[in-house]
Structures are given as structure tokens and as C-alpha cells.
Amino acid sequence: MHDVDSLLDLTRTTTRSASKLLCDAHLEALRNHSFDQTLPREMKAAADQALEKNILKALEPLGLPIVSEEFGQIAGSGDSDYTFIVDPLDGTVNFVRGLGPAAVSIALYKGDTPVFGVLGLYPSGGLAWGGKNLGAVLDDRPIRVSAVSNPVQGVLCTGIPSRFQFNENESADLLKKMSSFGKTRMLGAASISLLQVAQGGAEAYSEQGIMLWDVAAGLALVEGAGGVVDVRPGAVPGTVNVLATNGNINLNW
């Protein structure tokens, strides 16, 4: 039997350790990168695998199943409903090119339901964590979604994942959503976008065809901060369509 509080403590420690590697400026080798053979727009950095090895070293002894971006599905040693979902580096392009924020992202799920998520933030070195029954915290400070209800006064965070087809239907759907809001921001990391919803910097995050590990921890944070999440299977197997809001915004989608 695994205690959620103990799992959360270990996950916070593990995330801090991994994100410290990202924030050590002298480790420039972590920025070495290549592009996926089957997804030409998908960048992989040396940091992805280096961080994931450190994370798995900490989590695997628990015997729980793990779904990770680099190593796929790792079976647990026992019978448990809990699964860790790991993205060692969300926002790889931001990290490699120096464009903006990135995060180490670790979530614990029970079945299909987020229990908690933890984000180690780059370049600040900060830590965010939360879950539906746990609240949400950023650098030891409680955070909460905004009270904005009118989309025209709100901010939408979104993105264009590597699997986005740029066909007429997908493009029209994206434009419809963007035109509903006063402002739209693409931050280059789904976890950071979800953190913005959780802390009231944005009212909604929407993205189609993204991988669950990109959003798993951030979804838990939004729920912990009082927001609402909707996750459905994407058109491409293994992907999901995500909408996370402050729970107050009125959308006609």
C-alpha cells in the first residue's frame, strides 16, 4: 500500500534534483540535440534522456508502473492502480534555443485520474505542485485560478504540437478558439501553460493531439487550484485533446 503523502514528498525531491541539473549553466552538453526520424518537428535534447535516467533511478524502486516519454511503459512489480507519468523536459526547444521556460514534469495518476503533479521550473529553479484534494502551491505560496468569466477579457494559452497536421479542419478549429479570447499566448511548454491557468495568469489552455506526459502534471495543478479539466482521446493514437479552464470562463466551443 502506497501513501500519497510519501509519494508526493519523494516526487518533489526527485523533481527538484532533476530541475537543478537544468539550471546548472555549465552543463551545456545537455543542450546537444537531434530531430526525430518519424516526426521531423520533434526535437530531442541530451537533457531529455539524462534527466529521465535520474528520475527513473528514484522512482523505479517504488515498484509502481511508470509511463515516460523517453523509455515508454515500465511495468510495476506489484498490483497497483497508481502510475507515474514522466516528462523529463517539457519545452525542449525553449531550453535548447534559449527561447523561454521549460519544466521537469512528474505526475501520479490513479487509473485515468490525476492525483498530484509536480513541476520543476527552468530557468527559475522554482517548484510547483498540486492536486484536486491537495490545493496548489508555487514556491511555497498557494495559488488559485482567476475569476475572469468573459473570454474577451481573458487569456488563452495554446500550442501547435509536432503532430499537428495544419489541415483545414484543425486550423479552423484553432483559429476559432483563439478568436474567442482577448489574447492568445504560445509559451512553448504545455506544463507551463497549465501552470499559468492554475496561478491565474491565463483563463484557459487548449491543445489538440498532445501527449499525456506533456500535460499530466499540469492538469493536476489546475484541479488543485480550483480549475476544471477535460481530456479526450486525440485523432492520432496515444494523443489527447485537452481543455483546462478556471471553471468560470464561458465558452461556446
Short mmCIF file of C-alpha atoms in Angstrom, two decimals:
data_model
loop_
_atom_site.label_atom_id
_atom_site.label_comp_id
_atom_site.label_asym_id
_atom_site.label_seq_id
_atom_site.Cartn_x
_atom_site.Cartn_y
_atom_site.Cartn_z
CA MET A 1 0.00 0.00 0.00
CA HIS A 2 1.48 3.34 -1.03
CA ASP A 3 0.91 6.51 0.97
CA VAL A 4 0.15 9.51 -1.28
CA ASP A 5 1.88 11.98 1.06
CA SER A 6 5.09 9.94 0.99
CA LEU A 7 4.90 9.60 -2.79
CA LEU A 8 4.41 13.35 -3.11
CA ASP A 9 7.42 14.06 -0.87
CA LEU A 10 9.62 11.75 -2.93
CA THR A 11 8.35 13.23 -6.19
CA ARG A 12 9.09 16.78 -5.03
CA THR A 13 12.61 15.77 -4.02
CA THR A 14 13.17 13.96 -7.32
CA THR A 15 11.83 16.87 -9.36
CA ARG A 16 14.00 19.40 -7.51
CA SER A 17 17.08 17.29 -8.16
CA ALA A 18 16.29 16.94 -11.88
CA SER A 19 15.47 20.61 -12.39
CA LYS A 20 18.70 21.64 -10.66
CA LEU A 21 20.57 19.91 -13.48
CA LEU A 22 18.71 22.05 -16.00
CA CYS A 23 19.52 25.22 -14.11
CA ASP A 24 23.26 24.49 -13.85
CA ALA A 25 24.51 26.77 -16.62
CA HIS A 26 27.83 24.95 -17.04
CA LEU A 27 26.15 21.75 -18.28
CA GLU A 28 25.96 22.94 -21.89
CA ALA A 29 26.25 19.34 -23.14
CA LEU A 30 22.62 18.90 -22.08
CA ARG A 31 21.64 21.19 -24.98
CA ASN A 32 23.02 18.84 -27.64
CA HIS A 33 20.06 17.74 -29.72
CA SER A 34 18.73 15.89 -32.74
CA PHE A 35 15.40 15.57 -34.54
CA ASP A 36 13.07 12.58 -34.58
CA GLN A 37 13.21 10.50 -37.77
CA THR A 38 9.44 9.97 -37.94
CA LEU A 39 8.42 13.39 -36.56
CA PRO A 40 10.74 15.93 -38.21
CA ARG A 41 9.47 18.76 -35.99
CA GLU A 42 10.14 16.82 -32.76
CA MET A 43 13.40 17.88 -31.11
CA LYS A 44 15.22 15.62 -28.64
CA ALA A 45 17.94 17.02 -26.39
CA ALA A 46 20.63 15.21 -24.44
CA ALA A 47 18.88 16.62 -21.37
CA ASP A 48 15.77 14.51 -22.05
CA GLN A 49 17.49 11.17 -21.51
CA ALA A 50 19.93 12.40 -18.86
CA LEU A 51 17.12 13.74 -16.69
CA GLU A 52 14.89 10.75 -17.28
CA LYS A 53 17.59 8.33 -16.13
CA ASN A 54 17.94 10.26 -12.87
CA ILE A 55 14.18 10.37 -12.37
CA LEU A 56 13.67 6.66 -13.05
CA LYS A 57 16.51 5.79 -10.67
CA ALA A 58 14.49 7.44 -7.90
CA LEU A 59 11.03 6.16 -8.88
CA GLU A 60 11.60 2.58 -10.06
CA PRO A 61 12.42 1.17 -6.57
CA LEU A 62 8.84 2.00 -5.54
CA GLY A 63 7.59 -0.76 -7.85
CA LEU A 64 4.84 1.36 -9.40
CA PRO A 65 4.17 1.41 -13.16
CA ILE A 66 5.78 4.33 -14.97
CA VAL A 67 4.93 5.92 -18.31
CA SER A 68 7.83 8.03 -19.51
CA GLU A 69 8.47 9.98 -22.69
CA GLU A 70 11.87 8.50 -23.47
CA PHE A 71 11.60 4.93 -22.14
CA GLY A 72 7.89 4.22 -22.71
CA GLN A 73 5.93 1.99 -20.35
CA ILE A 74 7.71 0.39 -17.41
CA ALA A 75 5.76 -2.32 -15.61
CA GLY A 76 5.47 -2.20 -11.84
CA SER A 77 6.49 -5.04 -9.57
CA GLY A 78 3.12 -5.28 -7.84
CA ASP A 79 -0.60 -4.77 -8.33
CA SER A 80 -1.35 -1.05 -8.06
CA ASP A 81 -3.82 1.43 -9.52
CA TYR A 82 -1.16 4.14 -9.32
CA THR A 83 1.06 5.12 -12.26
CA PHE A 84 3.79 7.74 -12.53
CA ILE A 85 3.74 9.79 -15.75
CA VAL A 86 7.06 11.45 -16.52
CA ASP A 87 8.16 14.11 -18.97
CA PRO A 88 11.79 14.85 -18.08
CA LEU A 89 11.86 18.04 -20.12
CA ASP A 90 8.71 19.77 -21.32
CA GLY A 91 9.69 22.67 -23.53
CA THR A 92 12.76 21.13 -25.12
CA VAL A 93 13.01 23.74 -27.90
CA ASN A 94 12.73 26.55 -25.34
CA PHE A 95 15.57 25.01 -23.32
CA VAL A 96 17.88 24.27 -26.25
CA ARG A 97 17.36 27.56 -28.09
CA GLY A 98 17.06 29.81 -25.03
CA LEU A 99 13.58 30.90 -26.05
CA GLY A 100 11.69 30.65 -22.78
CA PRO A 101 10.55 28.48 -19.89
CA ALA A 102 10.71 24.71 -19.59
CA ALA A 103 9.90 22.20 -16.85
CA VAL A 104 10.57 18.79 -15.40
CA SER A 105 7.12 17.23 -15.12
CA ILE A 106 6.14 14.27 -12.93
CA ALA A 107 2.55 13.22 -12.16
CA LEU A 108 0.93 10.43 -10.20
CA TYR A 109 -2.32 9.07 -11.62
CA LYS A 110 -4.82 6.60 -10.18
CA GLY A 111 -6.31 4.96 -13.24
CA ASP A 112 -7.14 7.86 -15.55
CA THR A 113 -7.40 10.42 -12.74
CA PRO A 114 -4.63 12.83 -11.70
CA VAL A 115 -3.68 12.51 -8.02
CA PHE A 116 -0.89 15.08 -7.99
CA GLY A 117 1.58 16.77 -10.28
CA VAL A 118 4.97 18.35 -9.64
CA LEU A 119 6.83 20.78 -11.92
CA GLY A 120 10.48 21.77 -11.59
CA LEU A 121 10.77 25.12 -13.33
CA TYR A 122 13.51 26.31 -15.68
CA PRO A 123 15.22 28.78 -15.53
CA SER A 124 13.94 29.96 -12.13
CA GLY A 125 14.62 26.71 -10.29
CA GLY A 126 11.21 27.02 -8.67
CA LEU A 127 8.83 24.20 -7.76
CA ALA A 128 5.08 23.93 -8.33
CA TRP A 129 2.87 21.09 -7.15
CA GLY A 130 -0.76 20.31 -6.54
CA GLY A 131 -3.73 18.02 -6.91
CA LYS A 132 -7.51 18.04 -6.62
CA ASN A 133 -7.55 17.28 -2.90
CA LEU A 134 -4.20 18.91 -2.14
CA GLY A 135 -4.52 22.50 -3.30
CA ALA A 136 -1.82 24.02 -5.50
CA VAL A 137 1.45 25.66 -4.50
CA LEU A 138 4.14 27.61 -6.33
CA ASP A 139 7.37 28.21 -4.40
CA ASP A 140 5.63 27.61 -1.05
CA ARG A 141 2.83 30.03 -1.93
CA PRO A 142 -0.76 28.85 -2.52
CA ILE A 143 -2.06 29.63 -6.00
CA ARG A 144 -5.59 29.90 -7.36
CA VAL A 145 -7.27 30.21 -10.75
CA SER A 146 -8.65 33.58 -11.85
CA ALA A 147 -12.24 34.74 -11.50
CA VAL A 148 -12.49 36.06 -15.09
CA SER A 149 -15.65 34.85 -16.85
CA ASN A 150 -15.66 36.82 -20.11
CA PRO A 151 -13.27 35.29 -22.71
CA VAL A 152 -12.78 38.69 -24.37
CA GLN A 153 -11.17 39.83 -21.12
CA GLY A 154 -9.21 36.61 -20.79
CA VAL A 155 -6.06 34.90 -21.99
CA LEU A 156 -5.89 31.58 -23.84
CA CYS A 157 -2.70 29.53 -23.79
CA THR A 158 -2.31 27.05 -26.62
CA GLY A 159 0.31 25.39 -28.79
CA ILE A 160 0.96 23.56 -32.03
CA PRO A 161 2.26 20.06 -31.26
CA SER A 162 4.62 18.12 -33.53
CA ARG A 163 1.72 16.02 -34.80
CA PHE A 164 -0.44 19.00 -35.82
CA GLN A 165 -1.49 18.48 -39.45
CA PHE A 166 -2.24 22.09 -40.45
CA ASN A 167 -5.23 20.83 -42.42
CA GLU A 168 -8.32 22.96 -42.95
CA ASN A 169 -10.33 21.50 -40.06
CA GLU A 170 -7.54 21.64 -37.47
CA SER A 171 -6.51 25.14 -38.50
CA ALA A 172 -10.10 26.44 -38.46
CA ASP A 173 -10.68 24.94 -35.01
CA LEU A 174 -7.55 26.60 -33.64
CA LEU A 175 -8.48 29.99 -35.12
CA LYS A 176 -12.00 29.74 -33.69
CA LYS A 177 -10.63 29.16 -30.21
CA MET A 178 -8.05 31.92 -30.49
CA SER A 179 -10.63 34.42 -31.74
CA SER A 180 -12.81 33.74 -28.68
CA PHE A 181 -10.26 35.32 -26.34
CA GLY A 182 -8.88 38.79 -25.89
CA LYS A 183 -5.31 37.48 -26.02
CA THR A 184 -3.61 34.22 -27.02
CA ARG A 185 -0.18 33.09 -25.87
CA MET A 186 2.01 30.18 -27.04
CA LEU A 187 4.57 29.56 -24.31
CA GLY A 188 6.24 26.52 -25.86
CA ALA A 189 5.61 24.19 -22.93
CA ALA A 190 2.20 22.71 -22.09
CA SER A 191 3.07 22.30 -18.42
CA ILE A 192 3.96 26.00 -18.13
CA SER A 193 0.72 26.96 -19.89
CA LEU A 194 -1.26 24.87 -17.41
CA LEU A 195 0.65 26.44 -14.53
CA GLN A 196 -0.41 29.83 -15.85
CA VAL A 197 -4.06 28.73 -15.68
CA ALA A 198 -3.50 27.40 -12.16
CA GLN A 199 -1.98 30.66 -10.91
CA GLY A 200 -4.45 32.95 -12.66
CA GLY A 201 -2.17 34.24 -15.41
CA ALA A 202 -4.45 32.75 -18.07
CA GLU A 203 -8.05 31.60 -18.09
CA ALA A 204 -7.75 28.56 -20.36
CA TYR A 205 -5.36 26.18 -22.03
CA SER A 206 -6.39 24.18 -25.10
CA GLU A 207 -4.33 21.88 -27.29
CA GLN A 208 -5.18 19.07 -29.69
CA GLY A 209 -3.13 15.94 -30.34
CA ILE A 210 -0.67 16.35 -27.48
CA MET A 211 0.92 13.53 -25.49
CA LEU A 212 -0.41 12.85 -21.99
CA TRP A 213 3.03 13.17 -20.38
CA ASP A 214 3.20 16.78 -21.63
CA VAL A 215 0.12 17.76 -19.64
CA ALA A 216 -0.28 15.17 -16.85
CA ALA A 217 1.31 17.15 -14.02
CA GLY A 218 -0.13 20.47 -15.16
CA LEU A 219 -3.67 19.08 -15.22
CA ALA A 220 -3.32 18.07 -11.57
CA LEU A 221 -2.12 21.58 -10.73
CA VAL A 222 -5.13 23.19 -12.42
CA GLU A 223 -7.51 20.95 -10.48
CA GLY A 224 -5.67 21.71 -7.24
CA ALA A 225 -6.02 25.44 -7.92
CA GLY A 226 -9.79 25.16 -8.41
CA GLY A 227 -9.92 24.81 -12.18
CA VAL A 228 -11.63 22.29 -14.44
CA VAL A 229 -10.00 19.93 -16.94
CA ASP A 230 -11.37 17.93 -19.85
CA VAL A 231 -9.20 15.27 -21.51
CA ARG A 232 -10.33 13.22 -24.51
CA PRO A 233 -8.59 10.83 -26.92
CA GLY A 234 -6.90 12.58 -29.85
CA ALA A 235 -7.20 11.66 -33.51
CA VAL A 236 -3.71 10.14 -33.50
CA PRO A 237 -3.44 7.05 -31.25
CA GLY A 238 -1.69 7.85 -27.99
CA THR A 239 -2.50 11.56 -28.09
CA VAL A 240 -5.09 13.56 -26.15
CA ASN A 241 -7.16 16.68 -26.71
CA VAL A 242 -7.07 18.92 -23.66
CA LEU A 243 -9.10 21.84 -22.36
CA ALA A 244 -8.30 23.24 -18.93
CA THR A 245 -10.02 26.36 -17.61
CA ASN A 246 -10.50 28.39 -14.47
CA GLY A 247 -14.03 26.95 -14.28
CA ASN A 248 -15.51 30.44 -14.59
CA ILE A 249 -14.94 31.26 -18.26
CA ASN A 250 -17.95 30.97 -20.57
CA LEU A 251 -17.01 29.16 -23.79
CA ASN A 252 -19.17 28.33 -26.81
CA TRP A 253 -16.95 25.58 -28.23
#
